[in-house]
Coordinates of C-alpha atoms in Angstrom, one line a residue:
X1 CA 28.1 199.9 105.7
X2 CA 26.7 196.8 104.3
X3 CA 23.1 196.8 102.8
X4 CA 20.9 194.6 104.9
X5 CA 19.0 191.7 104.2
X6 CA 15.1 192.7 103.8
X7 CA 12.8 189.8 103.8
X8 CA 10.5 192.5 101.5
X9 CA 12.9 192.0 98.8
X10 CA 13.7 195.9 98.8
X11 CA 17.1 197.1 98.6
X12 CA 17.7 199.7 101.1
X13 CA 17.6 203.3 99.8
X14 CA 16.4 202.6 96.8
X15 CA 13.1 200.5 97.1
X16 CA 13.6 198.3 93.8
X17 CA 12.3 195.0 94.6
X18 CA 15.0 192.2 94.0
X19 CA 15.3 189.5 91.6
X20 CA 14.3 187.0 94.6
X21 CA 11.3 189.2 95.5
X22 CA 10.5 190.4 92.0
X23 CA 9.2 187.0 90.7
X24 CA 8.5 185.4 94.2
X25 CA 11.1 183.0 94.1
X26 CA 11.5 181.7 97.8
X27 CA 9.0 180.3 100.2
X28 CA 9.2 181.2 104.1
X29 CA 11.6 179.0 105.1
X30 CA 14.1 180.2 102.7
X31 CA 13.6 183.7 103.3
X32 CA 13.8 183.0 106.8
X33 CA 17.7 181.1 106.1
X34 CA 18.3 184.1 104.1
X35 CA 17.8 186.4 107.0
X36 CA 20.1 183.7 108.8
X37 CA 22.9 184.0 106.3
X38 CA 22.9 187.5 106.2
X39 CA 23.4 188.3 109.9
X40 CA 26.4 185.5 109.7
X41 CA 28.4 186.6 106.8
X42 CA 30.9 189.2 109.2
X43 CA 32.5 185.9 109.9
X44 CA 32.8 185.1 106.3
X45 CA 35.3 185.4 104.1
X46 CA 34.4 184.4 100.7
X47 CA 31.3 182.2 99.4
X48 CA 31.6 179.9 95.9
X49 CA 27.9 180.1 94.7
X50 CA 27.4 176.5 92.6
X51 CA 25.2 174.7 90.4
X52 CA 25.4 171.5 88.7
X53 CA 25.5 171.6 85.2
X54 CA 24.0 168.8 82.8
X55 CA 26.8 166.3 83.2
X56 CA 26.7 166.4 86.9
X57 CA 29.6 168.7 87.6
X58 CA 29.9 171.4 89.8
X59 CA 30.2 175.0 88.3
X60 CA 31.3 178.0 90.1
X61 CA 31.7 181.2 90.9
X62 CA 33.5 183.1 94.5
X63 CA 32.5 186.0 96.0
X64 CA 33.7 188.2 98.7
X65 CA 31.3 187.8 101.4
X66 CA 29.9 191.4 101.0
X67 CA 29.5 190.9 97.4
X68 CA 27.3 187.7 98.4
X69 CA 25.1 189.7 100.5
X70 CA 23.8 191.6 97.0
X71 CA 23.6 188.3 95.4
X72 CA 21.8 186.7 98.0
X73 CA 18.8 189.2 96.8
X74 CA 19.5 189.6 93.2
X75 CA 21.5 186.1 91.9
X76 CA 24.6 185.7 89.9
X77 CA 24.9 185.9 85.9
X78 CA 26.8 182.9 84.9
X79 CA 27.2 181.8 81.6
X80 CA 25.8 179.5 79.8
X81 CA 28.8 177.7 78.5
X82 CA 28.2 174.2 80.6
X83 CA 25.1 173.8 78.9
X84 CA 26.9 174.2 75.9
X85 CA 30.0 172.4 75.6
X86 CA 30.1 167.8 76.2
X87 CA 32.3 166.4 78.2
X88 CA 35.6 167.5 76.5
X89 CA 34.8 170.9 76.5
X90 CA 34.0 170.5 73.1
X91 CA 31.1 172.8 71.7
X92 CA 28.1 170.7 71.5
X93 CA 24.7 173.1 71.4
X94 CA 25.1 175.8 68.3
X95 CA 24.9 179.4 70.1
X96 CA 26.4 181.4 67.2
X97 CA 22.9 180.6 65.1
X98 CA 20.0 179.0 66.3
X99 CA 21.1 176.1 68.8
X100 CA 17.9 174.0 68.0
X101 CA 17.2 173.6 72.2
X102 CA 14.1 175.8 71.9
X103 CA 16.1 178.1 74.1
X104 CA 16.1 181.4 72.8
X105 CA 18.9 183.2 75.6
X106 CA 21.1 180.2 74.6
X107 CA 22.2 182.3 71.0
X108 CA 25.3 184.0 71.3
X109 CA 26.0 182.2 75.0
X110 CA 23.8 184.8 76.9
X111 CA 23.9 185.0 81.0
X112 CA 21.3 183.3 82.9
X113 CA 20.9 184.0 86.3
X114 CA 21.4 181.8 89.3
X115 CA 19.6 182.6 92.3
X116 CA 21.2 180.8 95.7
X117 CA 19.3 178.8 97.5
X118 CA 19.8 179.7 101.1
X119 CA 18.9 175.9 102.3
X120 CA 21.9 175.0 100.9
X121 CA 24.7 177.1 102.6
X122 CA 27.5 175.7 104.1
X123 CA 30.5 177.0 105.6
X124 CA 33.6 174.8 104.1
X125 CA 35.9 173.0 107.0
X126 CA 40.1 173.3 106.2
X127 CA 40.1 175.4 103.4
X128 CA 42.3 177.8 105.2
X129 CA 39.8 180.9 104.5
X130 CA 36.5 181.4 105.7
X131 CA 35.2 179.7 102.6
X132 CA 31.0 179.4 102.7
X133 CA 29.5 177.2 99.9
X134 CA 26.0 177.7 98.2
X135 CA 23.9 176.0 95.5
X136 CA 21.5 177.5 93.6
X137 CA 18.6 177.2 91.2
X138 CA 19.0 178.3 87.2
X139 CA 16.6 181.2 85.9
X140 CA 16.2 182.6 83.0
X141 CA 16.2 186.4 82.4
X142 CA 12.4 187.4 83.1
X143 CA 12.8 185.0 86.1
X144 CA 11.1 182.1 84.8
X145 CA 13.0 178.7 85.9
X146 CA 15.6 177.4 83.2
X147 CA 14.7 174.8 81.4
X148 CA 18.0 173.2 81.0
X149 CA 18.2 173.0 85.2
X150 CA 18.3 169.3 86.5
X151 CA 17.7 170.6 90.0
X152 CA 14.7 172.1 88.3
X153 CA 13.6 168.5 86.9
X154 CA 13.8 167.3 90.6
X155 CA 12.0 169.8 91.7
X156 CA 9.2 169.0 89.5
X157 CA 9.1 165.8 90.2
X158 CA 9.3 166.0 94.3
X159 CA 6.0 168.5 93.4
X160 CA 4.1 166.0 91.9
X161 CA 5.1 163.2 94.7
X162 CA 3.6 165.9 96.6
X163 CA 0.1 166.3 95.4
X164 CA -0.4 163.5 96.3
X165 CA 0.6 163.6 100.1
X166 CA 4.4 161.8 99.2
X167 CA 7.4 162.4 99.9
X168 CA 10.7 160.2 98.5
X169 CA 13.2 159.0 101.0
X170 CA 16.6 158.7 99.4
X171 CA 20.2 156.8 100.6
X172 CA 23.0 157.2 98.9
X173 CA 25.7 154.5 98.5
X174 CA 28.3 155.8 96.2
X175 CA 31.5 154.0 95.4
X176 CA 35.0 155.7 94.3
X177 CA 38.9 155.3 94.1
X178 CA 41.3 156.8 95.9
X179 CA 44.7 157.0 94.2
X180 CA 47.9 158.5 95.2
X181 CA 49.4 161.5 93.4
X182 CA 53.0 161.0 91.9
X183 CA 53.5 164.9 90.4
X184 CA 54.3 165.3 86.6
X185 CA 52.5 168.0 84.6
X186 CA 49.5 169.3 84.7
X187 CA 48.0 167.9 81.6
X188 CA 47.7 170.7 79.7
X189 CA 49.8 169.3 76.8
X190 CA 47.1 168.6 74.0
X191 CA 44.0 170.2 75.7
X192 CA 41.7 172.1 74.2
X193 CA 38.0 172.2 72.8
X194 CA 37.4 168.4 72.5
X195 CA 41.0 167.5 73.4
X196 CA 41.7 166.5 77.0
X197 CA 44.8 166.6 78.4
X198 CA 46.7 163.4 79.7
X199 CA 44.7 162.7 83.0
X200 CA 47.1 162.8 86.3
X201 CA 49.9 160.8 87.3
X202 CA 48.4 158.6 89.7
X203 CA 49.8 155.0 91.3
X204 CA 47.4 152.2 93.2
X205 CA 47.5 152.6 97.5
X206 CA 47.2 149.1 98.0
X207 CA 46.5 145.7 96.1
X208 CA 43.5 145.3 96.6
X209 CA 40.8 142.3 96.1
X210 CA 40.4 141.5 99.3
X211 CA 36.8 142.4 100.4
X212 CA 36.5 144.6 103.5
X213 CA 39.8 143.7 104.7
X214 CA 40.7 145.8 107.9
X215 CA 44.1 145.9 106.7
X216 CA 42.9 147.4 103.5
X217 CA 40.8 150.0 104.9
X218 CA 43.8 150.8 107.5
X219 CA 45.8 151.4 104.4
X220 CA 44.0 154.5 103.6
X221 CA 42.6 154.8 106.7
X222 CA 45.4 158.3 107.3
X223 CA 43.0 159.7 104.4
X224 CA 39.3 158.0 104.6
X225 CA 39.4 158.9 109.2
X226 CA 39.9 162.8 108.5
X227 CA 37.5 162.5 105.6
X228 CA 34.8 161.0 107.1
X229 CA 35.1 163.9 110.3
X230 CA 35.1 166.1 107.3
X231 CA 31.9 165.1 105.2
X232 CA 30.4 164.9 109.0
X233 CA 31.1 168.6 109.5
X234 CA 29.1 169.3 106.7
X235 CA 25.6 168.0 108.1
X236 CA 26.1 164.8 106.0
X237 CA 24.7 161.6 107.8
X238 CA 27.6 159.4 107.1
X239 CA 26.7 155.8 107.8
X240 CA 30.0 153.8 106.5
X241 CA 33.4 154.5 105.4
X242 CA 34.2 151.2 103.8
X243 CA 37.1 149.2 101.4
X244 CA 35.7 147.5 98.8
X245 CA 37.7 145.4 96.4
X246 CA 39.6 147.0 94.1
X247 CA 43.1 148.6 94.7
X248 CA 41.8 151.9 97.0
X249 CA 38.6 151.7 95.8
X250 CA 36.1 152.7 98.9
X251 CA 32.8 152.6 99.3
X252 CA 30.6 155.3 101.3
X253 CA 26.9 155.6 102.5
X254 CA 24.8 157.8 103.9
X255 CA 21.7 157.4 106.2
X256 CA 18.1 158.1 104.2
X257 CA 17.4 162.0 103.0
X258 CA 14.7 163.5 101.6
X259 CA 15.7 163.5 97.7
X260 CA 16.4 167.3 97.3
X261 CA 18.8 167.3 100.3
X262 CA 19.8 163.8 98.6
X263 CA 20.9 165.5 95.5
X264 CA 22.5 168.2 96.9
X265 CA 24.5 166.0 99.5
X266 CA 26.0 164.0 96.0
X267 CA 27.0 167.0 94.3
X268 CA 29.2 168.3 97.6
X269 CA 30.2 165.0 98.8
X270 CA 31.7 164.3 95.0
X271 CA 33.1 167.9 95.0
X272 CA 34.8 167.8 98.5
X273 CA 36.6 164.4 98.2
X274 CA 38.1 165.3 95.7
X275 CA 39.2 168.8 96.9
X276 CA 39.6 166.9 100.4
X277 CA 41.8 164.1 98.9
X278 CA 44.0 166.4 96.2
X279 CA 45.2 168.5 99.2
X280 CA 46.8 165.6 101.1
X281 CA 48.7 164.4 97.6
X282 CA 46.1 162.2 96.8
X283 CA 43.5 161.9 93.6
X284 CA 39.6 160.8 93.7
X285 CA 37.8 159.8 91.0
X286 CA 34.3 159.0 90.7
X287 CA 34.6 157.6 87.1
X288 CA 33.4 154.3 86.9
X289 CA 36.6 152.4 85.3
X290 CA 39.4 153.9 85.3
X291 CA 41.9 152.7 83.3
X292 CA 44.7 151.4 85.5
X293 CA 46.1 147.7 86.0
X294 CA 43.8 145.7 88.5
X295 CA 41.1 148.0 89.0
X296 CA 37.2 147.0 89.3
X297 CA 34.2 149.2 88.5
X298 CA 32.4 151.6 90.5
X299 CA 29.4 152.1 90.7
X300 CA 26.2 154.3 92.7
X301 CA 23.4 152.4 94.3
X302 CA 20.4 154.9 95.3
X303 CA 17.9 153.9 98.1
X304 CA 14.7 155.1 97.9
X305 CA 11.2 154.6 99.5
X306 CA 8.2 156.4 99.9
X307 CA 6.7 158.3 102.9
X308 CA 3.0 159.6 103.4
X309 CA 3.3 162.8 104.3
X310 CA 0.1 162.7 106.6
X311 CA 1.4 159.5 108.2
X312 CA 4.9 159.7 108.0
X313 CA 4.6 155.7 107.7
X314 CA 6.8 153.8 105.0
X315 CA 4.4 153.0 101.9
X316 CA 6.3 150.1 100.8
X317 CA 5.9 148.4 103.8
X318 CA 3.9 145.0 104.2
X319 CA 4.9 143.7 107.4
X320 CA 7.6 142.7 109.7
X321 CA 8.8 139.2 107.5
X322 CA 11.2 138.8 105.4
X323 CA 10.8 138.8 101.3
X324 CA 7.7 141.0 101.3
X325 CA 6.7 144.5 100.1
X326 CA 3.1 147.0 99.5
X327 CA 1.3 146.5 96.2
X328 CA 3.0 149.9 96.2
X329 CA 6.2 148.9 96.2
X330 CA 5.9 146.4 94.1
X331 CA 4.4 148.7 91.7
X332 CA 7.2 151.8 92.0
X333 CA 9.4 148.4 91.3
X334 CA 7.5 148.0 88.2
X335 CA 8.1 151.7 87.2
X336 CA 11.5 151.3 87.4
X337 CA 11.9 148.2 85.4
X338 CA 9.5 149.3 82.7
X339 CA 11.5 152.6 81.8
X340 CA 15.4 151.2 82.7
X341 CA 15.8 151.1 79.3
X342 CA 14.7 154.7 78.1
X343 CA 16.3 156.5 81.1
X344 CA 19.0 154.7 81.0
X345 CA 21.3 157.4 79.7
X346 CA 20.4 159.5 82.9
X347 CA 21.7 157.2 85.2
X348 CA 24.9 155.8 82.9
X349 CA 25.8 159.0 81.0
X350 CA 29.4 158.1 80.0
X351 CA 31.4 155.9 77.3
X352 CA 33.2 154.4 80.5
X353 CA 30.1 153.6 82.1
X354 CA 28.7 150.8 80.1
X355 CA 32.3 148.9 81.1
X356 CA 30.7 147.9 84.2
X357 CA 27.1 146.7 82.8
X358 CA 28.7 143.5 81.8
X359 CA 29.0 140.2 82.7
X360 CA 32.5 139.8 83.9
X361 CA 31.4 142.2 86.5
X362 CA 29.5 139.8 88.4
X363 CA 27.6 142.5 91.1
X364 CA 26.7 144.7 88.1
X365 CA 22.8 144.4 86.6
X366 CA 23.5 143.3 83.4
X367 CA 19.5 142.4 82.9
X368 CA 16.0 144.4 83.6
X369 CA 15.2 142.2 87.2
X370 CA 14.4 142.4 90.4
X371 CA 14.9 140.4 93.3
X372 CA 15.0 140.1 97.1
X373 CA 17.8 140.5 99.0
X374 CA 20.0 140.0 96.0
X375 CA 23.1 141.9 94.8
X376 CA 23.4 140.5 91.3
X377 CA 19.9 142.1 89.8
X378 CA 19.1 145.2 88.8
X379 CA 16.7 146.3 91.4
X380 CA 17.3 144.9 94.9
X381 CA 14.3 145.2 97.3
X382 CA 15.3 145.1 101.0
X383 CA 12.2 143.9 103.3
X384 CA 11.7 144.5 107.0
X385 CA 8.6 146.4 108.1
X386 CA 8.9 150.2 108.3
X387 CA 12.5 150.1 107.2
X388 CA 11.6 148.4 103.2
X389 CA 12.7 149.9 100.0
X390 CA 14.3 149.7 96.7
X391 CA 17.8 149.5 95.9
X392 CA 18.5 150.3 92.0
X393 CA 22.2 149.4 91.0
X394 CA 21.9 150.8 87.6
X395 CA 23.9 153.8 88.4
X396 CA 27.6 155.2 87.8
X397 CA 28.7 157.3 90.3
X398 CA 29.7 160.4 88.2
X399 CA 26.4 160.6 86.7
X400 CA 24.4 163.5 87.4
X401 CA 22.6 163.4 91.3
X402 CA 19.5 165.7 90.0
X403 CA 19.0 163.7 86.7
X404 CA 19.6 160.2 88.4
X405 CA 16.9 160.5 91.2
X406 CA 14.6 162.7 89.1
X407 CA 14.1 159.6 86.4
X408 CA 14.1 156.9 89.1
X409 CA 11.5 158.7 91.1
X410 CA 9.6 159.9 88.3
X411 CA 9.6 156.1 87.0
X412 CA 8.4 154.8 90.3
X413 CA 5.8 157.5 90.5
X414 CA 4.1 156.3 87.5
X415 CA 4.6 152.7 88.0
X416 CA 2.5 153.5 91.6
X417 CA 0.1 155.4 89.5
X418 CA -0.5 152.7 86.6
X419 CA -1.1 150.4 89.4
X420 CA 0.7 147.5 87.8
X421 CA 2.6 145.3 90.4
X422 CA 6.1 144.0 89.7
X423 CA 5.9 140.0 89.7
X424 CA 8.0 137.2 90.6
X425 CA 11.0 136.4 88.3
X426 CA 9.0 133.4 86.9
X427 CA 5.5 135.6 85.7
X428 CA 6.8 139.1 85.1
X429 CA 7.2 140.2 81.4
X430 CA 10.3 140.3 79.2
X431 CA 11.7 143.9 79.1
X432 CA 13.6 145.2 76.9
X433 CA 17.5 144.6 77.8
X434 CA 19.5 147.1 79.0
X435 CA 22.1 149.0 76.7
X436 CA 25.1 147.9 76.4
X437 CA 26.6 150.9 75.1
X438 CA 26.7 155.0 75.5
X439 CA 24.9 154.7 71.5
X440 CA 22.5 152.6 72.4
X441 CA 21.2 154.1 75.2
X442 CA 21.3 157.6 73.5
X443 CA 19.0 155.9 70.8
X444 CA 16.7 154.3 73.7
X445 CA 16.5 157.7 75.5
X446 CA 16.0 159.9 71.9
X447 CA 13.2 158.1 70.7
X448 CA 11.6 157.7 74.1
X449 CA 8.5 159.9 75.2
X450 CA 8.5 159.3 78.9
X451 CA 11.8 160.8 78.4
X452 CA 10.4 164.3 77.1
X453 CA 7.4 164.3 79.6
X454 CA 10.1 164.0 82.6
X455 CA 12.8 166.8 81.5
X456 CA 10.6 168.7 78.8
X457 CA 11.7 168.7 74.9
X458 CA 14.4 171.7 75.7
X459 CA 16.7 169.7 78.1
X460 CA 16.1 166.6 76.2
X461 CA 17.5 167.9 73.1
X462 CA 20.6 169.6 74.9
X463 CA 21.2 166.5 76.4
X464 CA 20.8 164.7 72.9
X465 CA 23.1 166.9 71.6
X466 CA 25.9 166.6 74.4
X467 CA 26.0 163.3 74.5
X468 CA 26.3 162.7 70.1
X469 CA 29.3 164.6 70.5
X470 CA 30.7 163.1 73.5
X471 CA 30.3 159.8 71.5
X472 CA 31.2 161.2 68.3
X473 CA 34.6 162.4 69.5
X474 CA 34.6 158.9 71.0
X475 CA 34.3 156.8 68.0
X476 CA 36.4 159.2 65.9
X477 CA 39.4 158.5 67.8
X478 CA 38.7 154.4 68.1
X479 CA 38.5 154.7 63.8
X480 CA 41.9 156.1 64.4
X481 CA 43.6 154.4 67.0
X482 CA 41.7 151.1 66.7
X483 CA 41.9 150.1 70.5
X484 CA 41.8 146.7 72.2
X485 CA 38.1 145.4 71.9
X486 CA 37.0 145.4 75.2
X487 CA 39.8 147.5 77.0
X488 CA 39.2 150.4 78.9
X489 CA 41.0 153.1 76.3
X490 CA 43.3 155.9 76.9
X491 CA 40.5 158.1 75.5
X492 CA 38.1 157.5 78.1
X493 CA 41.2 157.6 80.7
X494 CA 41.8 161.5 79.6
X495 CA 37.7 162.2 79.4
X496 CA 36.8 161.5 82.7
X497 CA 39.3 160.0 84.9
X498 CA 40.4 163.9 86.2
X499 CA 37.2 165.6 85.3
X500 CA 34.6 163.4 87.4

């Protein structure tokens, strides 16, 4: 007889309180979808509980349904391994001695516990079981929230938007390739800690480079129809499924969110794609530049504006003309502008990454600007009354979705706090470039400040450490092989082009 949900937190015959109840970890509304979830789960077969881990991945576990029912109340252990090892599975953070995070359940790769967040279930169309899926929130051991959670750094953030009667309004425009599958092995030859595997055998769907070509799009249209019905099954406000220009690369968008929902949309739109595509014989890949003939970068454009939460009304809006925006606005704009350079890292975190911040790619920011209504600065500012906001085209779509918005929102927080509005190209200050490189923006982002007051010193320095071996490994095998200058290398290829 299954043990049922109690919105007291006590487990029935006993009359321990749970983890959830024990430190108070829910509000009303999720004990109230708890209750929900519980009374549903006859129909349900198995539930993967997930979080995202620091590079933006999605990390698992699956549960018989009536296994999910005691960790609905009490969390999962997980280890800690993903806040441990870069991108390559290599080990980055020390656990066997002191791993220098200020983390002390980090040594010897102790469990944390992850506590689902009933908001966030979903049941999983054409997986051929009842498959539920759930995200959750990182805690450490005496239930205090992790400090190495990026969904805990949003959260954070979205609480001091609301203090002061705000609330962010996020859309997401994300852009990925869709490759076919040609079979081969499964590129397990050379893997290991630090040593990826050759990435899959993949070959181009089309040629490409021509611009929203209906042709194009009908191309993969077998694929991108179904996939669309798909991510709409899931509660996702699809807006577009769209060809952009390189060889199968597509382009999809989603109506505004608030930024929580946001970030949680990003991490299971990028995870169902790809499980989506790989089970019709295709490969997605949400690296930026892959490294096959023809291709063009990818990259994520976030949205965002600000709502009153007592109005409701638009805060960025100044009117119904064109080419205008709030002293608000202009001064979230300024936020952004004045940290790109130190955050950088959170929105670009990969080698690959930096391909697309350059020149040749001539809808990439390559500079610290802003503009209206155009698609070749960094910040783009759409006007039109209630509907006016910010368009930042900074980011790579692989990067992490609680990271990204956290330092883009946190940014434009301040910037409306400091009051300082964003001027016209001709009058507003010189920033600093933007890096051109995965070492210089690890050098921007380690000596930055603003950096430690947004994630706190602990995920800081993980994320320090992560990334100076991801780039270590990097350079290591460039001193060896001594690529190209300027080519997309094999390296890169085998890092991320299966992974992400």
């Amino acid at each position: 007889m299954p043990t049922p949900w109690s919105p007291t937190g006590e487990e029935s015959g006993v009359g321990r309180p749970s983890f959830v109840a024990e430190f108070g970890l829910w509000d009303e509304r999720r004990i109230a979808a708890a209750e929900r979830i519980a009374a549903e789960l006859d129909d349900i077969d198995l539930v993967r509980v997930v979080f995202c881990d620091p590079h933006g991945l999605a990390r698992s576990k699956t549960v018989p349904a009536e296994v999910f029912r005691t960790v609905l109340r009490n969390g999962m252990d997980f280890s800690a391994g993903p806040f441990l090892f870069d991108t390559g599975h290599a080990v980055a953070v020390d656990f066997l001695t002191d791993p220098g995070v200020g983390v002390d359940e980090l040594r010897g790769a102790g469990d944390f516990v992850l506590v689902p967040d009933p908001c966030t279930f979903q049941v999983l169309p054409g997986t051929g079981t009842r498959t539920a899926w759930v995200q959750g929130d990182e805690y450490l051991r005496d239930g205090t929230p992790h400090p190495l959670s990026p969904r805990g750094v949003l959260r954070r953030v979205l609480a001091a938007y609301a203090e002061r009667d705000l609330a962010p309004v996020v859309g997401l425009e994300v852009e990925w390739y869709l490759t076919r599958l040609l079979g081969g092995p499964p590129g397990n030859t050379g893997n290991g800690f630090g040593r990826q595997g050759a990435a899959p055998a993949v070959e181009a769907v089309n040629p490409g480079y021509q611009f929203n070509l209906d042709a194009s799009y009908d191309s993969v249209a077998h694929i991108a129809d179904p996939l669309a019905l798909t991510l709409m099954s899931l509660g996702l406000p699809l807006r577009t499924m769209e060809h952009e220009s390189g060889p199968g690369q597509l382009e999809t968008t989603f109506a505004p969110m608030a930024a929580l929902e946001a970030a949680d949309a990003m991490l299971l739109l990028r995870t169902q794609i790809k499980r989506f595509c790989r089970s019709r014989g295709h490969h997605a890949s949400f690296m930026t530049l892959p490294r096959l003939d023809a291709f063009d970068s990818s990259g994520w454009h976030l949205h965002q504006s600000v709502a009153s939460t007592k109005t409701d009304a638009n805060v960025f809006a100044a009117g119904e003309g064109p080419d205008t925006i709030s002293p608000a606005g202009a001064a979230y704009v300024e936020g952004l502008l004045s940290r790109a350079r130190e955050f950088c890292l959170l929105s670009v975190p990969t080698v690959n990454g930096y391909r697309r911040l350059a020149p040749e790619f001539t809808l990439s920011p390559t500079s610290v600007d802003w503009a209206y209504e155009d698609r070749s600065v960094m910040v783009r500012v759409l006007s039109g009354g209630s509907s006016t906001h910010a368009e930042n085209r900074i980011g790579e779509p692989c990067a992490n979705p609680y990271l990204t918005m956290a330092a883009q929102l946190h940014a434009g927080l301040a910037g409306m706090d400091a009051g300082i509005v964003a001027g016209p190209a001709a009058h507003r200050p010189a920033y600093p470039a933007l890096p051109v490189s995965l070492g210089e923006a690890l050098d921007a982002f380690r000596a930055s400040d603003r950096a430690t007051e947004l994630l706190g010193a602990p995920l800081k320095t993980c994320l320090t450490k992560l990334k100076e071996s991801e780039l270590a490994r990097f350079d290591a095998w460039c001193e060896a092989q001594r690529p190209p200058p300027g080519d997309v290398t094999e390296w890169e290829h085998r890092e991320y082009f299966d992974a992400f």
